[in-house]
Amino acid sequence: MSLPLDDIHATGKALELVTEAAVPYLDSLSTRPVSDPDTAALIGELGGPLPERGDGTVDGVARLLRIGTSAATHSAGPRFFHFVVGGSTPAALAGDWIASLLDQNPGNWAASPFGTQAETVVLGWLKDLFGLPASYGGVLTTSATSANFTALSAARFWWAERHGVDVTTDGLAGLPPMPVFSSGYVHVSTRKALQMLGLGRDTVRRFARDDAGRIDLHALDRALAEADGPAVIVANAGDVNTGDFDPIDEMAELAERHGAWLHVDGAFGLFAAVSPRTRHLVSGIERADSVISDGHKWLNVPYESGFAFVRDPALLGRAFGAWDAPYLPGEGDEHVNYQFLGPDSSRRARALPIWATLRAYGREGHRAMVERHLDLAAHLGRLVEEAPDLELLAPVQLCVVCFRYRRPDVTDLDALNARLGAELLVDGRVFAGTTVYRGMTALRPAIVNWRTTEADVELLVSIVREIGARLSG
Ligand SMILES: *Cc1c(COP(=O)(O)O)cnc(C)c1O
């Protein structure tokens, strides 16, 4: 039998195994494919019955390390352009290990003044980094989806209160549907947040003036005027297909005129605020009622990391706080208790990897990282424009490049590009995914990993052209 207490002497050895494997693994990311061929058998080794007698600390950890370092998708590396997936800066990775080492629960101050204070500090630093007012309330979440949920919970509380209902205590019964208006860029996670909030994901009305989804401000204005009571506007800072932005300032103008709530989903696009070159894309965010973003995308902090900011800090507490449990802190507590400001109760010290990376690289380091990705995206855009068999489908504004493979002798380009996208993932040397943009099946690589170089984006272009030629030849 293996008991952790009997095996306590093995702690150092198990951790050493991880650190010994870590540097060679991380070094290998620059050259190895995104996924190794034939990982299925290895992944299968995860299975089998629950062990009756455990392997013991060292053997159990060694097994996981052996399987994981080969079978994992090497998405922490520089050529995973699928979705919007960041890597981990060295400091963020180490900070995350420290979070596991210390195993804090910064849900409430009494459980961890250190973890709670770290969260308060990083929320302040992040507001400063993005140019958001220091007076905004905030909380760390697991993701942008849960941050959208958190911010829209605050919006829902605000909206219900305007109808004379305390939705926290009394729920939604008797209330009309909450009007939620956006552009065609609205992300699925906002709709998921609405579905979790009991508001329904199909209630979002999308006002688009073209097939790309760009906002129709006149239609939005009209809908706000006609709405039954206050509405919630969702502005999208960074559309996932092209990296395009809703005009936040203009939407803030409408929100102010009609007494609506303005929510900004900036899961990756909020990082435009970090560089003077792209800051204009998010102009007006400081007028929003709520703003969210992800740590595990462009901040390059390990999963799971997101954050939500709300103009009126009291609303997070109203939406998530006050449970009347005698063993928990109460409403009048002089310290902040983050479990009352977001969906999680017990929670990981998510602040530590964020603290570590911001402390290690500072505003300048993170700005340089963002600008490097802007340059790489522009470079990729130019390579696409120069290639006779590639077609750039939207201007490159940020870190996403939307393009497709095209040849005059191929009639069904959508089918070809869909097969190309699928082949890329089987091939494994680089990863990029397809989308449908303005009715066209297209690739939409996103560049947000600190390790990515010019050579990596050049490799993406040459592999796409190679596979495209093979499939159409
Ligand atoms: C990725 C993304 C989300 C969801 O983020 P998760 O961290 O995956 O929950 C929300 N909105 C936009 C615009 C995104 O790109």
GROMACS .gro file of C-alpha atoms and ligand atoms in nm:
model
  488
    1MET     CA    1   0.000   0.000   0.000
    2SER     CA    2   0.117   0.352  -0.078
    3LEU     CA    3   0.018   0.628   0.159
    4PRO     CA    4   0.139   0.983   0.102
    5LEU     CA    5   0.244   1.008   0.464
    6ASP     CA    6   0.454   0.692   0.442
    7ASP     CA    7   0.598   0.815   0.115
    8ILE     CA    8   0.683   1.164   0.238
    9HIS     CA    9   1.057   1.118   0.177
   10ALA     CA   10   0.976   1.083  -0.196
   11THR     CA   11   0.848   1.440  -0.228
   12GLY     CA   12   1.181   1.585  -0.335
   13LYS     CA   13   1.241   1.307  -0.586
   14ALA     CA   14   0.897   1.352  -0.746
   15LEU     CA   15   0.942   1.726  -0.780
   16GLU     CA   16   1.294   1.674  -0.914
   17LEU     CA   17   1.157   1.445  -1.182
   18VAL     CA   18   0.932   1.726  -1.296
   19THR     CA   19   1.201   1.994  -1.293
   20GLU     CA   20   1.449   1.763  -1.467
   21ALA     CA   21   1.200   1.698  -1.744
   22ALA     CA   22   1.082   2.057  -1.766
   23VAL     CA   23   1.373   2.236  -1.929
   24PRO     CA   24   1.440   1.977  -2.202
   25TYR     CA   25   1.065   1.967  -2.271
   26LEU     CA   26   1.036   2.345  -2.293
   27ASP     CA   27   1.349   2.363  -2.510
   28SER     CA   28   1.201   2.104  -2.745
   29LEU     CA   29   0.895   2.319  -2.811
   30SER     CA   30   1.081   2.539  -3.060
   31THR     CA   31   1.153   2.253  -3.296
   32ARG     CA   32   0.910   1.968  -3.236
   33PRO     CA   33   0.575   1.941  -3.416
   34VAL     CA   34   0.267   2.067  -3.237
   35SER     CA   35   0.150   1.711  -3.196
   36ASP     CA   36   0.357   1.397  -3.210
   37PRO     CA   37   0.236   1.129  -3.450
   38ASP     CA   38   0.070   0.822  -3.302
   39THR     CA   39  -0.008   0.952  -2.958
   40ALA     CA   40  -0.327   0.744  -2.939
   41ALA     CA   41  -0.157   0.440  -2.782
   42LEU     CA   42   0.022   0.657  -2.532
   43ILE     CA   43  -0.296   0.842  -2.440
   44GLY     CA   44  -0.452   0.496  -2.396
   45GLU     CA   45  -0.199   0.429  -2.120
   46LEU     CA   46  -0.383   0.680  -1.906
   47GLY     CA   47  -0.666   0.428  -1.877
   48GLY     CA   48  -0.707   0.093  -1.708
   49PRO     CA   49  -0.887   0.021  -1.384
   50LEU     CA   50  -0.844   0.229  -1.071
   51PRO     CA   51  -0.528   0.089  -0.912
   52GLU     CA   52  -0.591  -0.105  -0.591
   53ARG     CA   53  -0.231  -0.070  -0.480
   54GLY     CA   54  -0.096   0.266  -0.589
   55ASP     CA   55   0.235   0.303  -0.774
   56GLY     CA   56   0.378   0.523  -0.501
   57THR     CA   57   0.467   0.889  -0.538
   58VAL     CA   58   0.774   0.858  -0.761
   59ASP     CA   59   0.641   0.593  -0.997
   60GLY     CA   60   0.300   0.755  -1.029
   61VAL     CA   61   0.452   1.091  -1.113
   62ALA     CA   62   0.709   0.936  -1.349
   63ARG     CA   63   0.433   0.760  -1.541
   64LEU     CA   64   0.230   1.077  -1.584
   65LEU     CA   65   0.538   1.270  -1.691
   66ARG     CA   66   0.639   1.007  -1.947
   67ILE     CA   67   0.292   0.994  -2.103
   68GLY     CA   68   0.230   1.367  -2.081
   69THR     CA   69   0.550   1.501  -2.232
   70SER     CA   70   0.485   1.296  -2.547
   71ALA     CA   71   0.108   1.271  -2.568
   72ALA     CA   72   0.022   1.629  -2.482
   73THR     CA   73  -0.059   1.872  -2.760
   74HIS     CA   74   0.245   2.095  -2.756
   75SER     CA   75   0.026   2.401  -2.763
   76ALA     CA   76   0.261   2.586  -2.528
   77GLY     CA   77   0.501   2.604  -2.822
   78PRO     CA   78   0.535   2.866  -3.094
   79ARG     CA   79   0.339   2.709  -3.380
   80PHE     CA   80   0.001   2.646  -3.223
   81PHE     CA   81  -0.199   2.908  -3.414
   82HIS     CA   82  -0.537   2.736  -3.365
   83PHE     CA   83  -0.807   2.914  -3.159
   84VAL     CA   84  -0.639   3.188  -2.955
   85VAL     CA   85  -0.393   3.005  -2.733
   86GLY     CA   86  -0.108   3.174  -2.550
   87GLY     CA   87   0.195   3.009  -2.397
   88SER     CA   88   0.335   3.058  -2.049
   89THR     CA   89   0.617   3.300  -1.989
   90PRO     CA   90   0.892   3.141  -1.778
   91ALA     CA   91   0.797   3.358  -1.481
   92ALA     CA   92   0.426   3.280  -1.518
   93LEU     CA   93   0.500   2.908  -1.532
   94ALA     CA   94   0.713   2.926  -1.219
   95GLY     CA   95   0.450   3.144  -1.051
   96ASP     CA   96   0.193   2.879  -1.129
   97TRP     CA   97   0.412   2.611  -0.970
   98ILE     CA   98   0.436   2.833  -0.663
   99ALA     CA   99   0.056   2.853  -0.654
  100SER     CA  100   0.048   2.471  -0.636
  101LEU     CA  101   0.332   2.460  -0.387
  102LEU     CA  102   0.158   2.697  -0.147
  103ASP     CA  103  -0.191   2.560  -0.220
  104GLN     CA  104  -0.367   2.873  -0.099
  105ASN     CA  105  -0.740   2.934  -0.096
  106PRO     CA  106  -0.780   3.309  -0.147
  107GLY     CA  107  -1.159   3.280  -0.143
  108ASN     CA  108  -1.155   3.467   0.184
  109TRP     CA  109  -0.908   3.678   0.370
  110ALA     CA  110  -0.900   3.457   0.678
  111ALA     CA  111  -0.790   3.158   0.470
  112SER     CA  112  -0.511   3.349   0.293
  113PRO     CA  113  -0.431   3.716   0.347
  114PHE     CA  114  -0.130   3.657   0.117
  115GLY     CA  115  -0.333   3.513  -0.170
  116THR     CA  116  -0.608   3.770  -0.126
  117GLN     CA  117  -0.363   4.060  -0.129
  118ALA     CA  118  -0.184   3.916  -0.435
  119GLU     CA  119  -0.519   3.917  -0.616
  120THR     CA  120  -0.590   4.276  -0.515
  121VAL     CA  121  -0.245   4.380  -0.633
  122VAL     CA  122  -0.264   4.209  -0.973
  123LEU     CA  123  -0.615   4.340  -1.038
  124GLY     CA  124  -0.474   4.689  -0.978
  125TRP     CA  125  -0.177   4.624  -1.207
  126LEU     CA  126  -0.402   4.488  -1.481
  127LYS     CA  127  -0.631   4.791  -1.465
  128ASP     CA  128  -0.322   5.009  -1.497
  129LEU     CA  129  -0.187   4.800  -1.788
  130PHE     CA  130  -0.515   4.834  -1.981
  131GLY     CA  131  -0.583   5.196  -1.886
  132LEU     CA  132  -0.898   5.115  -1.690
  133PRO     CA  133  -0.994   5.341  -1.399
  134ALA     CA  134  -0.845   5.224  -1.067
  135SER     CA  135  -1.189   5.264  -0.911
  136TYR     CA  136  -1.329   4.962  -1.101
  137GLY     CA  137  -1.402   4.649  -0.900
  138GLY     CA  138  -1.260   4.321  -1.022
  139VAL     CA  139  -1.208   3.952  -0.964
  140LEU     CA  140  -0.995   3.678  -1.116
  141THR     CA  141  -1.182   3.399  -1.290
  142THR     CA  142  -1.093   3.073  -1.460
  143SER     CA  143  -1.145   3.204  -1.814
  144ALA     CA  144  -1.303   3.469  -2.034
  145THR     CA  145  -1.620   3.260  -2.042
  146SER     CA  146  -1.646   3.271  -1.664
  147ALA     CA  147  -1.544   3.638  -1.672
  148ASN     CA  148  -1.826   3.710  -1.917
  149PHE     CA  149  -2.057   3.518  -1.682
  150THR     CA  150  -1.930   3.721  -1.385
  151ALA     CA  151  -1.965   4.060  -1.554
  152LEU     CA  152  -2.303   3.978  -1.703
  153SER     CA  153  -2.420   3.860  -1.358
  154ALA     CA  154  -2.345   4.211  -1.235
  155ALA     CA  155  -2.530   4.350  -1.538
  156ARG     CA  156  -2.826   4.123  -1.469
  157PHE     CA  157  -2.840   4.239  -1.107
  158TRP     CA  158  -2.830   4.604  -1.219
  159TRP     CA  159  -3.099   4.545  -1.480
  160ALA     CA  160  -3.335   4.355  -1.245
  161GLU     CA  161  -3.292   4.625  -0.981
  162ARG     CA  162  -3.421   4.877  -1.235
  163HIS     CA  163  -3.733   4.662  -1.255
  164GLY     CA  164  -3.761   4.665  -0.876
  165VAL     CA  165  -3.641   4.306  -0.832
  166ASP     CA  166  -3.345   4.174  -0.630
  167VAL     CA  167  -3.246   3.891  -0.863
  168THR     CA  168  -2.994   3.755  -0.611
  169THR     CA  169  -3.260   3.678  -0.353
  170ASP     CA  170  -3.573   3.644  -0.565
  171GLY     CA  171  -3.460   3.518  -0.904
  172LEU     CA  172  -3.592   3.606  -1.246
  173ALA     CA  173  -3.960   3.514  -1.201
  174GLY     CA  174  -4.192   3.791  -1.316
  175LEU     CA  175  -3.924   3.983  -1.502
  176PRO     CA  176  -3.943   4.050  -1.877
  177PRO     CA  177  -3.662   3.913  -2.099
  178MET     CA  178  -3.338   4.112  -2.052
  179PRO     CA  179  -3.264   4.293  -2.380
  180VAL     CA  180  -2.907   4.213  -2.491
  181PHE     CA  181  -2.779   4.382  -2.806
  182SER     CA  182  -2.453   4.326  -2.989
  183SER     CA  183  -2.292   4.313  -3.333
  184GLY     CA  184  -2.238   4.005  -3.545
  185TYR     CA  185  -1.905   3.964  -3.367
  186VAL     CA  186  -2.057   3.844  -3.040
  187HIS     CA  187  -1.862   3.544  -2.913
  188VAL     CA  188  -2.021   3.210  -2.828
  189SER     CA  189  -1.901   3.246  -2.470
  190THR     CA  190  -2.118   3.553  -2.417
  191ARG     CA  191  -2.412   3.348  -2.537
  192LYS     CA  192  -2.307   3.065  -2.305
  193ALA     CA  193  -2.289   3.310  -2.015
  194LEU     CA  194  -2.644   3.424  -2.095
  195GLN     CA  195  -2.765   3.066  -2.109
  196MET     CA  196  -2.608   2.994  -1.769
  197LEU     CA  197  -2.768   3.310  -1.628
  198GLY     CA  198  -3.116   3.190  -1.722
  199LEU     CA  199  -3.147   3.468  -1.980
  200GLY     CA  200  -3.128   3.242  -2.282
  201ARG     CA  201  -2.850   3.239  -2.536
  202ASP     CA  202  -3.076   3.313  -2.833
  203THR     CA  203  -3.209   3.634  -2.683
  204VAL     CA  204  -2.904   3.832  -2.804
  205ARG     CA  205  -3.002   4.053  -3.094
  206ARG     CA  206  -2.720   4.108  -3.339
  207PHE     CA  207  -2.722   4.429  -3.541
  208ALA     CA  208  -2.490   4.381  -3.835
  209ARG     CA  209  -2.462   4.600  -4.142
  210ASP     CA  210  -2.263   4.352  -4.350
  211ASP     CA  211  -2.192   3.982  -4.380
  212ALA     CA  212  -1.874   4.019  -4.175
  213GLY     CA  213  -2.087   4.113  -3.876
  214ARG     CA  214  -1.981   4.477  -3.835
  215ILE     CA  215  -2.220   4.671  -3.615
  216ASP     CA  216  -2.515   4.866  -3.748
  217LEU     CA  217  -2.516   5.156  -3.501
  218HIS     CA  218  -2.840   5.304  -3.635
  219ALA     CA  219  -3.026   4.978  -3.584
  220LEU     CA  220  -2.874   4.951  -3.234
  221ASP     CA  221  -2.981   5.306  -3.158
  222ARG     CA  222  -3.335   5.231  -3.272
  223ALA     CA  223  -3.355   4.907  -3.072
  224LEU     CA  224  -3.235   5.087  -2.759
  225ALA     CA  225  -3.502   5.353  -2.806
  226GLU     CA  226  -3.770   5.090  -2.849
  227ALA     CA  227  -3.653   4.855  -2.572
  228ASP     CA  228  -3.880   4.779  -2.283
  229GLY     CA  229  -3.666   4.914  -1.997
  230PRO     CA  230  -3.287   4.927  -1.974
  231ALA     CA  231  -3.076   4.709  -2.204
  232VAL     CA  232  -2.733   4.551  -2.203
  233ILE     CA  233  -2.497   4.619  -2.494
  234VAL     CA  234  -2.210   4.379  -2.562
  235ALA     CA  235  -1.916   4.532  -2.749
  236ASN     CA  236  -1.661   4.291  -2.889
  237ALA     CA  237  -1.301   4.394  -2.863
  238GLY     CA  238  -1.138   4.146  -3.095
  239ASP     CA  239  -1.355   3.936  -3.323
  240VAL     CA  240  -1.218   3.581  -3.337
  241ASN     CA  241  -1.230   3.556  -3.718
  242THR     CA  242  -1.029   3.866  -3.805
  243GLY     CA  243  -0.939   4.053  -3.484
  244ASP     CA  244  -1.170   4.337  -3.585
  245PHE     CA  245  -1.324   4.563  -3.318
  246ASP     CA  246  -1.668   4.702  -3.247
  247PRO     CA  247  -1.653   5.084  -3.210
  248ILE     CA  248  -1.652   5.100  -2.831
  249ASP     CA  249  -1.664   5.479  -2.806
  250GLU     CA  250  -1.972   5.502  -3.025
  251MET     CA  251  -2.138   5.219  -2.837
  252ALA     CA  252  -2.055   5.392  -2.507
  253GLU     CA  253  -2.219   5.704  -2.646
  254LEU     CA  254  -2.539   5.509  -2.719
  255ALA     CA  255  -2.525   5.334  -2.382
  256GLU     CA  256  -2.498   5.668  -2.204
  257ARG     CA  257  -2.776   5.824  -2.410
  258HIS     CA  258  -3.018   5.534  -2.351
  259GLY     CA  259  -2.917   5.442  -1.996
  260ALA     CA  260  -2.790   5.100  -2.105
  261TRP     CA  261  -2.513   4.883  -1.959
  262LEU     CA  262  -2.206   4.851  -2.179
  263HIS     CA  263  -2.013   4.526  -2.149
  264VAL     CA  264  -1.685   4.475  -2.339
  265ASP     CA  265  -1.562   4.125  -2.424
  266GLY     CA  266  -1.189   4.177  -2.471
  267ALA     CA  267  -1.075   3.818  -2.419
  268PHE     CA  268  -0.767   3.883  -2.630
  269GLY     CA  269  -0.844   4.221  -2.790
  270LEU     CA  270  -0.816   4.415  -2.466
  271PHE     CA  271  -0.441   4.374  -2.509
  272ALA     CA  272  -0.462   4.628  -2.792
  273ALA     CA  273  -0.462   4.876  -2.503
  274VAL     CA  274  -0.108   4.769  -2.410
  275SER     CA  275   0.055   4.923  -2.721
  276PRO     CA  276   0.026   5.283  -2.840
  277ARG     CA  277   0.013   5.135  -3.190
  278THR     CA  278  -0.325   4.969  -3.127
  279ARG     CA  279  -0.461   5.156  -2.826
  280HIS     CA  280  -0.711   5.341  -3.050
  281LEU     CA  281  -0.886   5.011  -3.123
  282VAL     CA  282  -1.020   4.998  -2.766
  283SER     CA  283  -1.074   5.368  -2.718
  284GLY     CA  284  -1.374   5.410  -2.491
  285ILE     CA  285  -1.317   5.103  -2.271
  286GLU     CA  286  -1.288   5.334  -1.971
  287ARG     CA  287  -1.654   5.424  -2.033
  288ALA     CA  288  -1.773   5.062  -2.012
  289ASP     CA  289  -1.972   4.926  -1.719
  290SER     CA  290  -1.787   4.596  -1.740
  291VAL     CA  291  -1.477   4.473  -1.921
  292ILE     CA  292  -1.330   4.123  -1.929
  293SER     CA  293  -1.020   3.954  -2.062
  294ASP     CA  294  -0.817   3.637  -2.044
  295GLY     CA  295  -0.484   3.573  -1.875
  296HIS     CA  296  -0.425   3.244  -2.054
  297LYS     CA  297  -0.435   3.403  -2.399
  298TRP     CA  298  -0.224   3.711  -2.461
  299LEU     CA  299  -0.086   3.757  -2.110
  300ASN     CA  300   0.083   3.418  -2.154
  301VAL     CA  301  -0.014   3.284  -1.813
  302PRO     CA  302  -0.095   2.911  -1.782
  303TYR     CA  303  -0.457   2.791  -1.780
  304GLU     CA  304  -0.688   2.876  -1.607
  305SER     CA  305  -0.676   3.253  -1.596
  306GLY     CA  306  -0.930   3.525  -1.668
  307PHE     CA  307  -1.044   3.853  -1.514
  308ALA     CA  308  -1.356   4.065  -1.492
  309PHE     CA  309  -1.377   4.436  -1.412
  310VAL     CA  310  -1.694   4.622  -1.319
  311ARG     CA  311  -1.736   4.999  -1.293
  312ASP     CA  312  -1.951   4.981  -0.979
  313PRO     CA  313  -1.755   4.750  -0.747
  314ALA     CA  314  -2.056   4.699  -0.521
  315LEU     CA  315  -2.239   4.510  -0.795
  316LEU     CA  316  -2.007   4.207  -0.785
  317GLY     CA  317  -2.083   4.170  -0.416
  318ARG     CA  318  -2.456   4.210  -0.481
  319ALA     CA  319  -2.448   3.943  -0.752
  320PHE     CA  320  -2.228   3.689  -0.573
  321GLY     CA  321  -2.212   3.776  -0.203
  322ALA     CA  322  -2.382   3.740   0.133
  323TRP     CA  323  -2.472   3.380   0.197
  324ASP     CA  324  -2.562   3.404   0.565
  325ALA     CA  325  -2.341   3.107   0.662
  326PRO     CA  326  -2.232   3.146   1.024
  327TYR     CA  327  -1.882   3.006   0.961
  328LEU     CA  328  -1.806   3.248   0.677
  329PRO     CA  329  -1.714   3.614   0.689
  330GLY     CA  330  -2.008   3.851   0.663
  331GLU     CA  331  -2.097   4.154   0.457
  332GLY     CA  332  -1.944   4.405   0.696
  333ASP     CA  333  -1.602   4.238   0.691
  334GLU     CA  334  -1.325   4.496   0.665
  335HIS     CA  335  -1.124   4.275   0.424
  336VAL     CA  336  -1.207   4.177   0.070
  337ASN     CA  337  -1.331   3.818   0.034
  338TYR     CA  338  -1.309   3.720  -0.330
  339GLN     CA  339  -1.549   3.428  -0.292
  340PHE     CA  340  -1.824   3.689  -0.260
  341LEU     CA  341  -1.723   3.867  -0.581
  342GLY     CA  342  -1.727   3.581  -0.832
  343PRO     CA  343  -1.866   3.237  -0.909
  344ASP     CA  344  -1.596   3.031  -0.732
  345SER     CA  345  -1.592   2.983  -0.356
  346SER     CA  346  -1.277   2.788  -0.280
  347ARG     CA  347  -1.031   2.890  -0.546
  348ARG     CA  348  -0.670   2.865  -0.652
  349ALA     CA  349  -0.423   3.151  -0.603
  350ARG     CA  350  -0.462   3.251  -0.967
  351ALA     CA  351  -0.296   3.580  -0.893
  352LEU     CA  352   0.050   3.428  -0.845
  353PRO     CA  353   0.141   3.350  -1.209
  354ILE     CA  354   0.000   3.688  -1.312
  355TRP     CA  355   0.198   3.861  -1.038
  356ALA     CA  356   0.514   3.675  -1.140
  357THR     CA  357   0.493   3.765  -1.510
  358LEU     CA  358   0.402   4.131  -1.449
  359ARG     CA  359   0.678   4.159  -1.188
  360ALA     CA  360   0.932   3.988  -1.413
  361TYR     CA  361   0.866   4.170  -1.741
  362GLY     CA  362   0.670   4.477  -1.640
  363ARG     CA  363   0.465   4.705  -1.860
  364GLU     CA  364   0.749   4.735  -2.112
  365GLY     CA  365   0.804   4.362  -2.147
  366HIS     CA  366   0.438   4.291  -2.203
  367ARG     CA  367   0.407   4.579  -2.446
  368ALA     CA  368   0.708   4.448  -2.639
  369MET     CA  369   0.550   4.103  -2.649
  370VAL     CA  370   0.223   4.240  -2.787
  371GLU     CA  371   0.409   4.451  -3.045
  372ARG     CA  372   0.616   4.155  -3.152
  373HIS     CA  373   0.292   3.969  -3.224
  374LEU     CA  374   0.153   4.269  -3.413
  375ASP     CA  375   0.468   4.262  -3.629
  376LEU     CA  376   0.443   3.886  -3.683
  377ALA     CA  377   0.076   3.911  -3.781
  378ALA     CA  378   0.159   4.192  -4.025
  379HIS     CA  379   0.444   3.980  -4.165
  380LEU     CA  380   0.211   3.684  -4.209
  381GLY     CA  381  -0.043   3.912  -4.379
  382ARG     CA  382   0.224   4.029  -4.626
  383LEU     CA  383   0.336   3.673  -4.700
  384VAL     CA  384  -0.025   3.580  -4.771
  385GLU     CA  385  -0.069   3.876  -5.003
  386GLU     CA  386   0.249   3.792  -5.191
  387ALA     CA  387   0.161   3.426  -5.242
  388PRO     CA  388  -0.033   3.370  -5.566
  389ASP     CA  389  -0.230   3.080  -5.419
  390LEU     CA  390  -0.332   3.254  -5.095
  391GLU     CA  391  -0.595   3.521  -5.045
  392LEU     CA  392  -0.609   3.760  -4.749
  393LEU     CA  393  -0.975   3.800  -4.654
  394ALA     CA  394  -0.958   4.087  -4.405
  395PRO     CA  395  -0.708   4.357  -4.313
  396VAL     CA  396  -0.467   4.255  -4.037
  397GLN     CA  397  -0.540   4.478  -3.738
  398LEU     CA  398  -0.411   4.283  -3.444
  399CYS     CA  399  -0.293   3.925  -3.395
  400VAL     CA  400  -0.535   3.730  -3.618
  401VAL     CA  401  -0.483   3.675  -3.992
  402CYS     CA  402  -0.786   3.556  -4.189
  403PHE     CA  403  -0.702   3.399  -4.526
  404ARG     CA  404  -0.771   3.105  -4.753
  405TYR     CA  405  -0.602   2.888  -5.010
  406ARG     CA  406  -0.718   2.969  -5.363
  407ARG     CA  407  -0.648   2.844  -5.712
  408PRO     CA  408  -0.827   2.946  -6.030
  409ASP     CA  409  -0.872   2.583  -6.135
  410VAL     CA  410  -1.050   2.487  -5.812
  411THR     CA  411  -1.420   2.566  -5.805
  412ASP     CA  412  -1.520   2.453  -5.455
  413LEU     CA  413  -1.280   2.658  -5.244
  414ASP     CA  414  -1.481   2.601  -4.926
  415ALA     CA  415  -1.444   2.224  -4.950
  416LEU     CA  416  -1.075   2.260  -5.032
  417ASN     CA  417  -1.007   2.489  -4.737
  418ALA     CA  418  -1.205   2.268  -4.501
  419ARG     CA  419  -0.992   1.969  -4.606
  420LEU     CA  420  -0.681   2.182  -4.578
  421GLY     CA  421  -0.772   2.277  -4.221
  422ALA     CA  422  -0.833   1.914  -4.128
  423GLU     CA  423  -0.506   1.803  -4.297
  424LEU     CA  424  -0.306   2.064  -4.107
  425LEU     CA  425  -0.413   1.911  -3.778
  426VAL     CA  426  -0.327   1.558  -3.895
  427ASP     CA  427   0.008   1.677  -4.027
  428GLY     CA  428   0.086   1.833  -3.689
  429ARG     CA  429   0.385   2.048  -3.782
  430VAL     CA  430   0.177   2.362  -3.729
  431PHE     CA  431  -0.179   2.401  -3.602
  432ALA     CA  432  -0.435   2.642  -3.744
  433GLY     CA  433  -0.811   2.617  -3.754
  434THR     CA  434  -1.080   2.703  -4.001
  435THR     CA  435  -1.381   2.928  -3.964
  436VAL     CA  436  -1.652   3.059  -4.191
  437TYR     CA  437  -1.596   3.425  -4.266
  438ARG     CA  438  -1.845   3.610  -4.488
  439GLY     CA  439  -1.963   3.274  -4.613
  440MET     CA  440  -1.612   3.156  -4.702
  441THR     CA  441  -1.428   2.872  -4.529
  442ALA     CA  442  -1.100   3.024  -4.419
  443LEU     CA  443  -0.800   2.980  -4.192
  444ARG     CA  444  -0.764   3.221  -3.902
  445PRO     CA  445  -0.430   3.173  -3.727
  446ALA     CA  446  -0.382   3.378  -3.410
  447ILE     CA  447  -0.035   3.478  -3.292
  448VAL     CA  448  -0.020   3.528  -2.915
  449ASN     CA  449   0.263   3.303  -2.794
  450TRP     CA  450   0.582   3.473  -2.668
  451ARG     CA  451   0.797   3.201  -2.833
  452THR     CA  452   0.669   3.258  -3.187
  453THR     CA  453   0.923   3.389  -3.439
  454GLU     CA  454   0.921   3.495  -3.804
  455ALA     CA  455   1.044   3.149  -3.899
  456ASP     CA  456   0.736   2.996  -3.736
  457VAL     CA  457   0.488   3.205  -3.934
  458GLU     CA  458   0.690   3.146  -4.251
  459LEU     CA  459   0.666   2.774  -4.185
  460LEU     CA  460   0.289   2.806  -4.148
  461VAL     CA  461   0.269   2.967  -4.492
  462SER     CA  462   0.487   2.709  -4.660
  463ILE     CA  463   0.301   2.415  -4.504
  464VAL     CA  464  -0.040   2.559  -4.596
  465ARG     CA  465   0.079   2.605  -4.955
  466GLU     CA  466   0.233   2.258  -4.965
  467ILE     CA  467  -0.083   2.086  -4.837
  468GLY     CA  468  -0.306   2.309  -5.050
  469ALA     CA  469  -0.112   2.214  -5.364
  470ARG     CA  470  -0.125   1.846  -5.273
  471LEU     CA  471  -0.501   1.854  -5.213
  472SER     CA  472  -0.581   2.042  -5.532
  473GLY     CA  473  -0.321   1.868  -5.747
  474LIG     C1  474  -1.144   3.296  -2.630
  474LIG     C2  475  -1.255   3.395  -2.623
  474LIG     C3  476  -1.353   3.387  -2.523
  474LIG     C4  477  -1.363   3.271  -2.428
  474LIG     O1  478  -1.244   3.254  -2.359
  474LIG     P1  479  -1.216   3.125  -2.271
  474LIG     O2  480  -1.095   3.164  -2.196
  474LIG     O3  481  -1.193   3.014  -2.369
  474LIG     O4  482  -1.333   3.101  -2.187
  474LIG     C5  483  -1.446   3.487  -2.517
  474LIG     N1  484  -1.447   3.588  -2.605
  474LIG     C6  485  -1.355   3.598  -2.704
  474LIG     C7  486  -1.361   3.714  -2.797
  474LIG     C8  487  -1.255   3.501  -2.715
  474LIG     O5  488  -1.163   3.511  -2.811
   0.00000   0.00000   0.00000
